[in-house]
Coordinates of C-alpha atoms and ligand atoms in Angstrom, one line a residue:
X1 CA 3.1 9.5 32.0
X2 CA 3.3 7.9 35.4
X3 CA -0.2 6.4 35.6
X4 CA -1.1 4.5 32.5
X5 CA -4.2 5.8 30.7
X6 CA -7.3 3.7 30.5
X7 CA -9.1 3.6 27.2
X8 CA -12.9 3.2 27.3
X9 CA -14.8 2.5 24.1
X10 CA -18.6 3.1 23.9
X11 CA -20.3 1.4 21.0
X12 CA -23.2 2.8 19.0
X13 CA -25.8 1.1 21.2
X14 CA -24.2 2.8 24.2
X15 CA -24.8 6.2 22.7
X16 CA -28.2 5.7 21.2
X17 CA -29.7 8.9 22.7
X18 CA -29.3 11.7 25.3
X19 CA -29.8 9.4 28.3
X20 CA -27.3 7.0 27.0
X21 CA -24.7 9.7 26.5
X22 CA -25.2 10.8 30.1
X23 CA -24.7 7.3 31.3
X24 CA -21.5 6.9 29.3
X25 CA -20.3 10.2 30.6
X26 CA -20.9 9.1 34.2
X27 CA -18.9 5.9 33.7
X28 CA -16.1 7.9 32.1
X29 CA -16.1 10.6 34.8
X30 CA -16.0 7.8 37.5
X31 CA -13.0 6.2 35.9
X32 CA -11.3 9.5 35.4
X33 CA -11.2 10.1 39.1
X34 CA -8.3 7.6 39.5
X35 CA -6.5 7.7 36.2
X36 CA -6.1 9.5 32.8
X37 CA -8.9 8.4 30.5
X38 CA -9.2 8.4 26.7
X39 CA -12.7 7.6 25.4
X40 CA -13.3 6.1 22.0
X41 CA -16.9 6.7 20.8
X42 CA -18.9 5.2 17.9
X43 CA -21.5 6.9 15.9
X44 CA -25.0 6.9 17.4
X45 CA -26.6 3.5 16.4
X46 CA -27.8 3.4 12.8
X47 CA -25.9 6.6 11.8
X48 CA -23.2 4.9 9.8
X49 CA -25.7 2.9 7.8
X50 CA -27.6 6.0 7.1
X51 CA -24.5 8.0 6.0
X52 CA -23.3 5.2 3.7
X53 CA -26.8 4.7 2.3
X54 CA -27.2 8.3 1.3
X55 CA -23.6 8.5 0.0
X56 CA -24.4 5.5 -2.3
X57 CA -27.8 6.9 -3.4
X58 CA -26.2 10.1 -4.4
X59 CA -23.3 8.4 -6.1
X60 CA -25.6 6.2 -8.2
X61 CA -28.1 9.0 -9.0
X62 CA -28.8 9.4 -12.7
X63 CA -29.8 12.8 -14.0
X64 CA -29.7 14.1 -10.4
X65 CA -32.3 11.5 -9.3
X66 CA -31.7 8.6 -6.9
X67 CA -33.2 5.2 -7.4
X68 CA -36.0 6.2 -5.1
X69 CA -36.9 9.1 -7.4
X70 CA -35.7 11.8 -5.0
X71 CA -33.3 14.4 -6.1
X72 CA -29.8 14.2 -4.8
X73 CA -30.2 17.6 -3.1
X74 CA -33.4 16.3 -1.5
X75 CA -31.7 13.2 -0.1
X76 CA -28.8 15.3 1.3
X77 CA -31.2 17.8 2.8
X78 CA -33.2 15.0 4.4
X79 CA -30.1 13.4 5.8
X80 CA -29.1 16.8 7.2
X81 CA -32.5 17.2 8.8
X82 CA -32.6 13.8 10.5
X83 CA -29.0 13.9 11.7
X84 CA -29.5 17.4 13.1
X85 CA -32.6 16.5 14.9
X86 CA -31.2 13.4 16.4
X87 CA -27.8 14.8 17.5
X88 CA -29.1 18.1 18.7
X89 CA -31.8 16.4 20.8
X90 CA -29.2 14.1 22.3
X91 CA -26.9 17.0 23.0
X92 CA -29.7 19.0 24.7
X93 CA -30.6 16.0 26.9
X94 CA -27.0 15.2 27.9
X95 CA -25.1 18.5 28.0
X96 CA -25.5 21.2 30.6
X97 CA -26.5 24.8 29.5
X98 CA -23.0 26.2 30.1
X99 CA -21.5 23.7 27.6
X100 CA -24.4 23.4 25.2
X101 CA -23.9 26.4 22.9
X102 CA -20.3 25.3 22.0
X103 CA -21.4 21.7 21.4
X104 CA -24.3 22.8 19.2
X105 CA -22.1 25.1 17.2
X106 CA -19.6 22.3 16.5
X107 CA -22.5 19.9 15.6
X108 CA -23.9 22.4 13.1
X109 CA -20.4 23.1 11.6
X110 CA -19.9 19.3 11.2
X111 CA -23.3 18.8 9.6
X112 CA -22.6 21.7 7.2
X113 CA -19.3 20.2 6.3
X114 CA -21.0 16.8 5.7
X115 CA -23.4 18.4 3.2
X116 CA -20.5 20.0 1.4
X117 CA -18.6 16.7 1.3
X118 CA -21.6 14.9 -0.2
X119 CA -22.0 17.4 -2.9
X120 CA -18.2 17.5 -3.8
X121 CA -17.0 15.8 -7.0
X122 CA -14.7 12.9 -6.3
X123 CA -12.5 10.3 -8.1
X124 CA -11.9 7.5 -5.6
X125 CA -15.3 6.0 -4.4
X126 CA -13.8 4.3 -1.4
X127 CA -12.0 7.5 -0.3
X128 CA -15.3 9.3 -0.6
X129 CA -17.2 6.7 1.4
X130 CA -14.7 7.1 4.2
X131 CA -14.9 10.9 4.0
X132 CA -18.7 10.6 4.5
X133 CA -18.8 7.7 7.0
X134 CA -16.5 9.4 9.6
X135 CA -19.1 12.1 10.3
X136 CA -21.1 9.8 12.5
X137 CA -18.2 9.4 15.0
X138 CA -17.2 13.0 14.8
X139 CA -20.7 14.1 15.8
X140 CA -21.0 11.7 18.7
X141 CA -17.6 12.6 20.0
X142 CA -18.7 16.3 20.4
X143 CA -21.8 15.2 22.4
X144 CA -19.8 12.9 24.6
X145 CA -17.2 15.5 25.4
X146 CA -20.0 17.9 26.3
X147 CA -21.6 15.2 28.5
X148 CA -18.4 14.4 30.3
X149 CA -17.7 18.1 30.9
X150 CA -21.3 18.3 32.3
X151 CA -20.4 15.7 34.9
X152 CA -17.6 18.0 36.2
X153 CA -14.5 16.4 34.5
X154 CA -12.8 18.5 31.8
X155 CA -13.0 16.8 28.4
X156 CA -12.0 17.7 24.9
X157 CA -12.3 16.1 21.5
X158 CA -8.9 15.3 20.0
X159 CA -7.9 18.0 17.4
X160 CA -7.0 15.5 14.7
X161 CA -7.5 11.8 14.2
X162 CA -4.8 10.1 16.1
X163 CA -4.8 6.7 14.3
X164 CA -2.5 6.5 11.4
X165 CA -3.4 3.9 8.7
X166 CA -2.6 2.9 5.2
X167 CA -4.8 4.1 2.3
X168 CA -7.2 1.1 2.1
X169 CA -10.0 3.6 2.8
X170 CA -12.9 1.2 3.6
X171 CA -10.9 -1.1 5.8
X172 CA -7.6 0.5 6.5
X173 CA -4.7 -1.2 8.3
X174 CA -3.5 0.5 11.5
X175 CA 0.1 1.8 11.3
X176 CA 1.3 1.2 14.9
X177 CA 4.4 3.4 14.7
X178 CA 2.6 6.3 13.0
X179 CA -0.2 6.0 15.6
X180 CA 2.2 6.1 18.5
X181 CA 3.8 9.3 17.2
X182 CA 0.4 10.9 16.4
X183 CA -0.8 10.0 19.9
X184 CA 2.2 11.5 21.6
X185 CA 1.5 14.7 19.8
X186 CA -2.3 14.8 19.9
X187 CA -3.5 12.8 22.9
X188 CA -0.7 12.6 25.5
X189 CA -0.5 16.4 26.1
X190 CA -4.2 16.7 26.6
X191 CA -4.2 13.8 29.1
X192 CA -1.3 15.3 30.9
X193 CA -3.3 18.6 31.3
X194 CA -5.9 16.6 33.2
X195 CA -8.5 16.4 30.4
X196 CA -10.5 13.3 29.3
X197 CA -9.6 12.9 25.6
X198 CA -12.5 11.9 23.4
X199 CA -11.5 10.2 20.1
X200 CA -13.9 9.4 17.3
X201 CA -13.7 5.6 16.8
X202 CA -13.6 3.8 13.4
X203 CA -11.6 6.7 11.9
X204 CA -8.0 6.9 10.7
X205 CA -5.7 9.1 8.6
X206 CA -4.0 7.9 5.5
X207 CA -0.3 8.7 4.9
X208 CA -1.6 11.6 2.7
X209 CA -3.8 12.9 5.6
X210 CA -7.2 11.8 4.1
X211 CA -9.8 10.2 6.4
X212 CA -10.0 6.4 6.3
X213 CA -12.1 3.9 8.2
X214 CA -11.1 0.7 10.0
X215 CA -14.0 -1.3 8.6
X216 CA -17.5 -1.8 9.9
X217 CA -17.5 -2.2 13.7
X218 CA -13.9 -0.9 13.7
X219 CA -14.2 1.3 16.9
X220 CA -13.2 -1.7 18.9
X221 CA -10.0 -1.8 17.0
X222 CA -9.6 1.9 17.4
X223 CA -9.7 1.4 21.2
X224 CA -7.0 -1.3 21.4
X225 CA -4.8 0.5 18.8
X226 CA -4.9 3.6 21.0
X227 CA -4.3 1.6 24.1
X228 CA -1.1 0.2 22.5
X229 CA 0.0 3.6 21.4
X230 CA -0.6 5.2 24.8
X231 CA 0.9 2.3 26.9
X232 CA -2.4 1.4 28.5
X233 CA -2.8 -1.7 30.7
X234 CA -6.5 -1.9 30.2
X235 CA -9.1 -1.2 27.5
X236 CA -12.8 -1.4 28.3
X237 CA -15.1 -2.2 25.4
X238 CA -18.6 -1.0 26.6
X239 CA -21.5 -2.5 24.7
X240 CA -25.1 -3.5 25.3
X241 CA -24.4 -7.0 26.5
X242 CA -22.8 -8.2 29.8
X243 CA -19.7 -9.3 27.9
X244 CA -18.8 -11.9 25.4
X245 CA -21.4 -14.6 25.6
X246 CA -20.8 -18.3 24.7
X247 CA -23.0 -18.1 21.6
X248 CA -24.8 -15.4 19.7
X249 CA -27.6 -14.3 22.1
X250 CA -29.8 -13.4 19.1
X251 CA -29.8 -17.1 18.2
X252 CA -29.3 -18.8 21.5
X253 CA -31.4 -17.0 24.2
X254 CA -29.8 -18.9 27.1
X255 CA -26.2 -18.0 26.0
X256 CA -24.0 -17.4 29.1
X257 CA -21.4 -14.8 29.9
X258 CA -17.8 -16.0 29.7
X259 CA -15.9 -14.3 32.5
X260 CA -12.5 -15.0 30.9
X261 CA -11.1 -15.6 27.5
X262 CA -7.7 -15.7 25.9
X263 CA -6.7 -13.3 23.1
X264 CA -6.6 -16.4 20.8
X265 CA -10.1 -17.5 21.8
X266 CA -11.6 -14.0 21.5
X267 CA -9.9 -13.4 18.1
X268 CA -11.2 -16.7 16.8
X269 CA -14.7 -16.1 18.0
X270 CA -14.7 -12.5 16.6
X271 CA -13.4 -13.6 13.3
X272 CA -16.0 -16.4 13.1
X273 CA -18.8 -13.8 13.6
X274 CA -19.2 -12.8 17.3
X275 CA -20.4 -9.3 16.5
X276 CA -19.6 -7.9 19.9
X277 CA -15.9 -7.6 18.9
X278 CA -14.3 -6.4 15.6
X279 CA -12.2 -9.4 14.4
X280 CA -8.9 -7.4 14.7
X281 CA -9.5 -6.0 18.2
X282 CA -7.2 -8.4 19.9
X283 CA -4.2 -7.8 17.6
X284 CA -2.9 -4.7 19.3
X285 CA -4.0 -6.0 22.7
X286 CA -2.0 -9.2 22.4
X287 CA 1.0 -7.4 21.0
X288 CA 1.1 -5.0 24.0
X289 CA -0.3 -7.3 26.7
X290 CA -3.3 -5.1 27.3
X291 CA -6.2 -6.6 29.3
X292 CA -9.5 -6.1 27.4
X293 CA -12.6 -5.9 29.5
X294 CA -15.9 -6.3 27.5
X295 CA -18.6 -4.8 29.7
X296 CA -22.2 -3.6 29.7
X297 CA -22.8 0.2 29.7
X298 CA -26.3 -0.6 31.1
X299 CA -25.1 -3.0 33.8
X300 CA -21.8 -1.6 35.0
X301 CA -21.8 -3.7 38.2
X302 CA -21.2 -6.8 36.0
X303 CA -17.5 -7.5 35.7
X304 CA -17.9 -8.6 32.1
X305 CA -15.4 -10.7 30.1
X306 CA -11.7 -10.3 30.8
X307 CA -9.5 -11.1 27.8
X308 CA -5.8 -11.7 28.5
X309 CA -3.0 -13.9 27.3
X310 CA -4.0 -16.8 29.6
X311 CA -5.8 -19.7 28.0
X312 CA -8.9 -20.9 29.7
X313 CA -8.1 -24.6 29.9
X314 CA -9.5 -27.7 28.3
X315 CA -12.9 -28.0 26.7
X316 CA -15.1 -25.9 24.5
X317 CA -15.8 -22.3 25.7
X318 CA -18.2 -21.1 23.1
X319 CA -19.8 -22.0 19.7
X320 CA -19.6 -19.8 16.6
X321 CA -21.9 -20.2 13.6
X322 CA -20.4 -19.4 10.2
X323 CA -23.0 -19.3 7.5
X324 CA -22.4 -19.9 3.8
X325 CA -19.2 -21.7 4.6
X326 CA -17.6 -22.9 1.4
X327 CA -13.9 -23.3 1.9
X328 CA -13.2 -26.7 0.5
X329 CA -13.9 -28.8 3.6
X330 CA -14.6 -32.4 2.6
X331 CA -18.4 -32.0 2.3
X332 CA -20.7 -34.2 0.3
X333 CA -20.8 -33.1 -3.3
X334 CA -23.4 -30.4 -3.9
X335 CA -23.3 -29.1 -0.3
X336 CA -20.2 -26.9 -0.6
X337 CA -22.2 -23.8 -1.3
X338 CA -25.0 -24.2 1.1
X339 CA -23.3 -25.4 4.2
X340 CA -22.9 -23.7 7.6
X341 CA -20.0 -24.4 10.0
X342 CA -20.3 -24.6 13.7
X343 CA -17.0 -24.1 15.5
X344 CA -16.5 -25.0 19.1
X345 CA -13.7 -22.7 20.3
X346 CA -11.4 -23.4 23.3
X347 CA -9.1 -26.4 23.6
X348 CA -11.2 -29.3 22.5
X349 CA -10.2 -33.0 22.4
X350 CA -11.5 -36.2 20.9
X351 CA -13.9 -36.6 23.8
X352 CA -15.5 -33.3 23.0
X353 CA -15.7 -34.3 19.3
X354 CA -17.6 -37.4 20.3
X355 CA -19.9 -35.4 22.6
X356 CA -20.6 -33.0 19.7
X357 CA -21.5 -35.8 17.3
X358 CA -23.8 -37.4 19.9
X359 CA -25.4 -34.0 20.5
X360 CA -26.1 -33.6 16.8
X361 CA -27.4 -37.1 16.5
X362 CA -29.8 -36.4 19.4
X363 CA -31.0 -33.4 17.4
X364 CA -31.6 -35.7 14.3
X365 CA -28.7 -34.1 12.4
X366 CA -25.9 -35.8 10.6
X367 CA -23.0 -33.5 9.9
X368 CA -21.4 -33.3 6.5
X369 CA -18.0 -33.0 8.2
X370 CA -16.8 -33.2 11.8
X371 CA -13.2 -32.8 13.1
X372 CA -10.7 -30.9 15.1
X373 CA -9.0 -28.1 13.2
X374 CA -6.8 -25.2 14.2
X375 CA -9.8 -23.0 14.9
X376 CA -11.3 -25.7 17.2
X377 CA -14.0 -28.3 16.8
X378 CA -15.6 -28.0 13.4
X379 CA -19.0 -29.4 12.4
X380 CA -20.4 -28.7 8.9
X381 CA -24.1 -29.0 8.5
X382 CA -26.6 -28.1 5.8
X383 CA -27.6 -24.4 5.9
X384 CA -31.2 -25.2 7.1
X385 CA -29.9 -27.1 10.1
X386 CA -27.5 -24.3 11.2
X387 CA -29.5 -22.9 14.1
X388 CA -30.7 -26.2 15.5
X389 CA -27.1 -27.5 15.4
X390 CA -25.9 -24.3 17.1
X391 CA -28.4 -24.7 20.0
X392 CA -27.7 -28.4 20.4
X393 CA -24.0 -27.9 20.5
X394 CA -24.2 -25.0 22.8
X395 CA -26.4 -27.0 25.2
X396 CA -24.2 -30.1 25.2
X397 CA -20.7 -29.1 24.4
X398 CA -19.9 -25.8 26.1
X399 CA -18.4 -26.2 29.6
X400 CA -20.3 -23.6 31.6
X401 CA -18.2 -20.8 33.1
X402 CA -19.4 -21.8 36.6
X403 CA -17.4 -25.0 36.5
X404 CA -14.1 -23.2 35.6
X405 CA -11.8 -22.6 38.5
X406 CA -11.5 -18.8 38.9
X407 CA -7.8 -18.2 38.0
X408 CA -6.2 -21.5 37.0
X409 CA -8.1 -21.9 33.8
X410 CA -8.5 -25.6 34.8
X411 CA -11.9 -27.2 34.6
X412 CA -13.0 -28.2 38.1
Ligands
LIG1 P1 -21.6 -1.9 19.8 O1 -22.6 -0.9 19.3 O2 -21.4 -1.8 21.3 O3 -20.3 -1.9 19.1 P2 -22.4 -4.3 18.5 O4 -23.8 -4.3 18.0 O5 -21.3 -4.2 17.5 O6 -22.3 -3.3 19.7 O7 -22.2 -5.7 19.3 C1 -23.0 -6.1 20.4 C2 -24.0 -7.1 19.9 O8 -23.3 -8.2 19.4 C3 -24.9 -7.6 21.0 O9 -26.0 -6.8 21.2 C4 -25.3 -9.0 20.5 O10 -26.5 -9.0 20.0 C5 -24.3 -9.3 19.4 N1 -23.5 -10.5 19.7 C6 -23.3 -11.5 18.7 N2 -22.6 -12.5 19.2 C7 -22.3 -12.2 20.5 C8 -21.7 -12.8 21.6 N3 -21.1 -14.0 21.4 N4 -21.6 -12.2 22.7 C9 -22.1 -11.0 23.0 N5 -22.8 -10.4 22.0 C10 -22.9 -10.9 20.8
LIG2 N1 -19.9 3.3 13.4 C1 -19.1 2.2 12.8 C2 -20.0 1.1 12.3 O1 -21.3 1.2 12.4 C3 -18.0 1.7 13.6 C4 -18.4 1.0 14.9 O2 -19.6 1.2 15.3 O3 -17.6 0.4 15.5 O4 -19.6 0.2 11.7
LIG3 MG1 -19.6 -3.1 17.5

C-alpha cells in the first residue's frame, strides 16, 4: 500500500448514542478523504459491564435462579431487550434509510447469537466470558460502519477478528506476527478497494480460533496493534477528554492537557492508572515508531496529546495516584497495606524531590517514603491523604506545558 493507513479508535464514550456515532462517522469520513482508514470501535459505554454482569449472574445461578431471584432465562431476555433497544435506537439515529435495513438485520442476528451463547454449556469460564464480552464491540462496529456509509464513504466491518492472540481469554497477549498475517488477509484488501474498514476493538482470536479479549479498556491496544500490523504512521485514540491530562481530571479539576509525551512517559502514566490509555497501548507503537494522538471526539479542533519516542525534557510532566500500594517500599510499620503512592512522571531530579517534599509539608502531610525511582518521583502517603497529596503535588511540581519549548523538549 503506497499511502500508509491511519487507524482511528473511538472509545465507548465516543459512541454512547446515535448522535455520537454520527460524529465519529464524520471524523472518520473526513480523514478517509486523504488516506486509507481503519476504525477501531469500542462497545457503547456501559455495555461490556452489562454483558459481563449478566454472564456472571447466569453462571452463578442456582436452580435456574440468579442471586437477584430472577430466572436465568429472564435475565437473558432482559439483556436482549435493553441491548436491542439501545443499539437499534442508535442505528436509527445514525444510519441513513438506504443502509439501515442491512444494519438492523446484522444487529438482530448478533443479539440472537448472544442469547444462544449465554445459554450454551461451557467448560472454561474465562473463554465463555470472552465469548460473551465481545458482542458489545461487534454490535457497535455494525452501527459505525452504517454511519460512515451514511456520510458517503464506503465502509465495511472486517469479516473476522484480525488480531491474533494467545489463549489467555480475559487478557490475551497480542501475537504480532499472527496479527500481521491476518491483517494482510482480512484488512488490507478491503482498504485497497477504497473502503473504510471497521474493526471491533478489544477482541482477538486465540490460536484455536476462539474469541479472546485484550483486557478491560483494551480497544486502545487493538488500535496500536493494528497500526503496527498495517504499517501505519499514526494512530488516533479518540476519547471524551482533550488528550492526556497531567493528573486524573476526576480528582484534579484543574488538570492540564499535555501536548506531548514520550512512549515511556505515556506507558508509565497508563500503567499507574491514567485510565485514558490501556497500559499496553504504547508497546506496539514504540516498537513500530507510530505516533499516537490522543484526541477528543467532542472537540476535534484541539490537537490533543502527541505521543512519540521523544522525551519531553527535565522536570515532572504529570502525577499519577496509585491507591492500595503495598510493594515493599520502606514504609513505617503498619502502613504497608493502607498506603497510596503518588508518582511524578517525567525526568525529575533532586530539586524536584525537594519541591515535592516542600509541597507536601505545606499541605500538612509527611510522607512515609519519598525518593527517585525508575518510574519517577515517588511519594508514599497514608491512604486518607492520597487526594490532598495529589492536588498539592500537581499544583507545585508539574511543569506546565506552556513553559515547554514546542519541539526541543527543553524547559524554557
Ligand atoms: P474511552 O471510552 O474513550 O476509552 P475511558 O473512559 O477509557 O474512555 O478514558 C477516558 C477517561 O479517562 C476520561 O473521561 C477521564 O475521566 C479519565 N482519565 C483518568 N486519568 C486521565 C488523564 N490523566 N488524562 C485524561 N483522562 C483521564
Ligand atoms: N469495551 C471494553 C471495556 O469496556 C474495551 C474498551 O472499551 O476499550 O473494557
Ligand atoms: Mg478506554
